[in-house]
Short mmCIF file of C-alpha atoms and ligand atoms in Angstrom, two decimals:
data_model
loop_
_atom_site.label_atom_id
_atom_site.label_comp_id
_atom_site.label_asym_id
_atom_site.label_seq_id
_atom_site.Cartn_x
_atom_site.Cartn_y
_atom_site.Cartn_z
CA MET A 247 232.44 -17.43 240.47
CA PRO A 248 229.96 -18.84 237.71
CA PRO A 249 228.24 -22.00 238.46
CA GLY A 250 230.31 -25.10 237.70
CA ALA A 251 233.57 -23.27 237.44
CA GLY A 252 236.04 -24.74 239.77
CA PRO A 253 239.65 -25.33 240.10
CA ASP A 254 239.12 -28.34 237.69
CA SER A 255 237.23 -26.72 234.92
CA HIS A 256 240.26 -25.62 233.09
CA ALA A 257 241.78 -29.02 232.92
CA ILE A 258 238.36 -30.62 231.62
CA ALA A 259 238.08 -28.06 229.03
CA ILE A 260 241.66 -28.94 227.83
CA ALA A 261 240.61 -32.76 227.99
CA ALA A 262 237.52 -32.08 225.90
CA GLU A 263 239.56 -30.16 223.22
CA ARG A 264 241.96 -32.78 222.92
CA ARG A 265 239.20 -35.32 222.52
CA TRP A 266 237.95 -33.40 219.61
CA ALA A 267 241.28 -33.01 217.97
CA TRP A 268 241.67 -36.62 217.90
CA ILE A 269 238.22 -37.08 216.32
CA VAL A 270 239.02 -34.52 213.84
CA ILE A 271 242.40 -36.09 212.85
CA ALA A 272 240.57 -39.63 212.58
CA ILE A 273 238.18 -37.88 210.05
CA ILE A 274 241.03 -36.61 207.98
CA VAL A 275 242.89 -39.83 208.02
CA LEU A 276 239.85 -41.62 206.87
CA LEU A 277 239.28 -39.29 204.04
CA VAL A 278 242.79 -39.40 202.77
CA GLY A 279 242.40 -43.26 203.06
CA MET A 280 239.50 -43.13 200.83
CA MET A 281 241.08 -41.18 198.31
CA VAL A 282 243.98 -43.58 198.08
CA VAL A 283 241.48 -46.65 198.00
CA THR A 284 239.38 -45.25 195.09
CA GLY A 285 242.60 -44.08 193.31
CA LEU A 286 244.45 -47.43 193.36
CA HIS A 287 241.45 -49.98 193.67
CA TRP A 288 239.02 -48.50 191.59
CA SER A 289 241.75 -47.17 188.87
CA ALA A 290 240.37 -43.54 189.29
CA MET A 291 242.52 -41.84 186.84
CA PRO A 292 244.24 -38.44 187.61
CA PRO A 293 243.14 -35.40 185.47
CA SER A 294 244.84 -34.99 182.38
CA ARG A 295 247.70 -32.32 181.29
CA VAL A 296 246.20 -29.03 180.64
CA GLU A 297 245.78 -28.81 176.92
CA THR A 298 243.69 -25.93 175.34
CA VAL A 299 241.37 -25.07 172.31
CA ASP A 300 239.67 -22.34 170.94
CA VAL A 301 235.69 -22.63 171.75
CA LYS A 302 235.09 -19.97 169.01
CA THR A 303 236.76 -21.67 166.21
CA LEU A 304 236.00 -25.32 167.33
CA HIS A 305 233.34 -25.97 164.85
CA LEU A 306 235.03 -24.18 161.97
CA LYS A 307 238.75 -25.70 161.94
CA GLY A 308 240.95 -28.28 163.63
CA GLU A 309 240.55 -31.48 165.48
CA PHE A 310 236.98 -31.11 166.69
CA VAL A 311 235.28 -30.09 163.38
CA GLU A 312 232.09 -32.48 163.06
CA SER A 313 233.58 -34.58 160.49
CA ASN A 314 236.40 -35.55 162.58
CA LEU A 315 234.48 -36.62 165.38
CA GLY A 316 233.83 -40.23 166.28
CA THR A 317 236.58 -43.27 166.25
CA SER A 318 239.59 -43.29 163.97
CA VAL A 319 242.30 -45.89 163.77
CA ALA A 320 245.69 -44.68 162.86
CA ALA A 321 248.29 -46.37 160.46
CA ASP A 322 249.86 -47.80 163.72
CA GLY A 323 246.76 -49.24 164.95
CA LYS A 324 246.20 -46.69 167.76
CA VAL A 325 242.44 -46.09 168.39
CA THR A 326 241.15 -42.54 169.07
CA VAL A 327 237.74 -41.27 169.83
CA ARG A 328 237.06 -37.66 169.65
CA LEU A 329 233.80 -36.12 170.81
CA ILE A 330 232.20 -32.94 172.03
CA GLY A 331 229.57 -32.26 174.70
CA GLN A 332 227.02 -29.61 174.35
CA GLN A 333 223.57 -28.59 175.80
CA TYR A 334 222.22 -31.23 175.78
CA SER A 335 223.83 -34.04 173.48
CA PHE A 336 227.11 -35.65 172.76
CA GLU A 337 228.59 -35.78 169.38
CA PRO A 338 228.59 -38.48 168.23
CA GLN A 339 225.52 -39.82 169.88
CA CYS A 340 226.91 -43.59 169.73
CA ILE A 341 230.61 -44.39 169.97
CA VAL A 342 232.10 -47.64 168.63
CA VAL A 343 235.32 -48.92 170.38
CA PRO A 344 237.27 -52.27 170.12
CA ALA A 345 237.41 -54.50 173.16
CA GLY A 346 240.70 -55.57 174.68
CA VAL A 347 242.65 -52.54 172.98
CA PRO A 348 243.64 -49.36 174.44
CA VAL A 349 241.43 -46.52 173.42
CA THR A 350 242.42 -42.73 173.79
CA PHE A 351 239.37 -40.43 174.24
CA ARG A 352 239.85 -36.72 173.34
CA GLY A 353 237.00 -34.61 174.26
CA THR A 354 236.01 -30.93 174.91
CA ALA A 355 232.78 -28.74 175.45
CA THR A 356 231.15 -25.97 173.41
CA ASP A 357 229.27 -24.28 176.02
CA THR A 358 229.34 -25.19 179.68
CA ILE A 359 230.85 -27.73 181.62
CA HIS A 360 229.77 -31.46 180.75
CA GLY A 361 231.27 -34.53 181.74
CA PHE A 362 230.58 -38.55 181.04
CA VAL A 363 231.26 -41.92 182.49
CA VAL A 364 230.87 -45.13 180.53
CA GLY A 365 228.82 -47.46 182.22
CA ARG A 366 230.78 -49.14 185.14
CA THR A 367 234.03 -48.81 183.40
CA ASN A 368 236.65 -46.32 184.45
CA ALA A 369 236.29 -44.09 181.45
CA ASN A 370 235.30 -41.13 183.30
CA THR A 371 236.20 -37.18 182.68
CA MET A 372 234.86 -33.76 182.56
CA LEU A 373 234.43 -31.96 179.45
CA ILE A 374 235.37 -28.18 179.88
CA PRO A 375 235.03 -25.38 177.41
CA GLY A 376 238.47 -24.22 176.23
CA PHE A 377 240.22 -27.32 177.39
CA VAL A 378 240.72 -30.85 175.76
CA SER A 379 240.09 -33.70 178.31
CA THR A 380 242.00 -36.97 177.33
CA PHE A 381 242.36 -40.44 178.81
CA THR A 382 243.41 -43.96 177.52
CA THR A 383 241.52 -46.74 178.89
CA THR A 384 240.86 -50.47 177.64
CA PHE A 385 237.35 -52.09 177.50
CA THR A 386 237.39 -55.65 178.74
CA THR A 387 234.02 -56.86 177.74
CA PRO A 388 232.05 -56.50 174.47
CA GLY A 389 228.60 -55.06 174.65
CA GLU A 390 226.58 -51.79 174.94
CA GLN A 391 227.40 -49.26 177.72
CA LEU A 392 225.27 -46.07 178.52
CA MET A 393 227.36 -42.83 178.71
CA PRO A 394 225.53 -40.04 180.75
CA CYS A 395 226.43 -36.72 181.35
CA HIS A 396 227.41 -36.41 185.04
CA GLU A 397 227.95 -32.69 185.43
CA TYR A 398 224.86 -30.72 186.02
CA CYS A 399 224.69 -28.51 182.76
CA GLY A 400 221.13 -27.01 182.81
CA THR A 401 217.57 -28.11 182.51
CA GLY A 402 218.18 -30.78 179.93
CA HIS A 403 221.00 -32.49 181.80
CA GLU A 404 219.22 -35.67 182.95
CA ALA A 405 218.34 -36.31 178.85
CA MET A 406 222.03 -35.83 177.98
CA TRP A 407 223.65 -39.27 177.18
CA ALA A 408 225.13 -41.18 174.52
CA ARG A 409 225.90 -45.13 173.96
CA VAL A 410 229.01 -46.80 173.67
CA GLN A 411 229.27 -50.13 171.64
CA VAL A 412 232.30 -52.03 172.63
CA LEU A 413 232.79 -54.58 169.67
CA PRO A 414 234.82 -57.81 169.84
CA ALA A 415 238.34 -56.54 168.30
CA ALA A 416 238.02 -58.54 164.91
CA GLU A 417 234.58 -57.12 164.26
CA PHE A 418 235.74 -53.54 165.05
CA THR A 419 238.85 -54.05 162.84
CA ALA A 420 236.51 -55.34 160.00
CA ARG A 421 234.24 -52.06 160.09
CA ALA A 422 237.35 -49.56 160.70
CA LYS A 423 238.51 -48.33 157.50
CA PRO A 424 241.77 -46.14 157.12
CA GLY A 425 240.94 -42.37 157.19
CA GLU A 426 237.38 -42.80 158.19
CA ARG A 427 235.66 -41.69 161.29
CA LEU A 428 233.51 -44.55 162.80
CA SER A 429 230.42 -44.28 164.83
CA CYS A 430 227.13 -46.19 165.34
CA VAL A 431 224.74 -43.58 164.75
CA GLN A 432 222.05 -44.57 162.34
CA ARG A 433 222.14 -42.33 159.23
CU1 CUA B 545 225.56 -32.15 179.85
CU2 CUA B 545 224.85 -32.41 182.17
#
């Protein structure tokens, strides 16, 4: 008989395994709880539906040609920001949005996976080549926000960021012209 083995060793092993099982269950419950809290309390948004776009013709035709990037205001007042991410910049580099009005972002990437978050708001998405990422959010406070790339995309990743100017709604409306694409990039 090996040292330590006795009539009780089987019962001790079962008790130890049961103890570890409860610890593992507690960890799983904690992780699921964290997902629920971040989802509800921080308004983290679920991934958008799958919408594809052809990377090869992105620059040539369709929604993401350069002249169509930036902020547009539709006839019914809906505000849409279109942008692309590429190594190592966003286009446009400076985005204008109104405060207190729902803004829909539509973005994609040309080369590899990028992503962005706008300051400490819940505007946060990945940009994936071949797919259109979209979400709608409302910026409550006017001011300038930094918008860094948050997916490691290569050696220039840490230098990849844009700015978002949140303007008071009246100031935004004064600058928005029908059919035009707004940005705050210096020209
Ligand atoms: Cu683009 Cu990191």
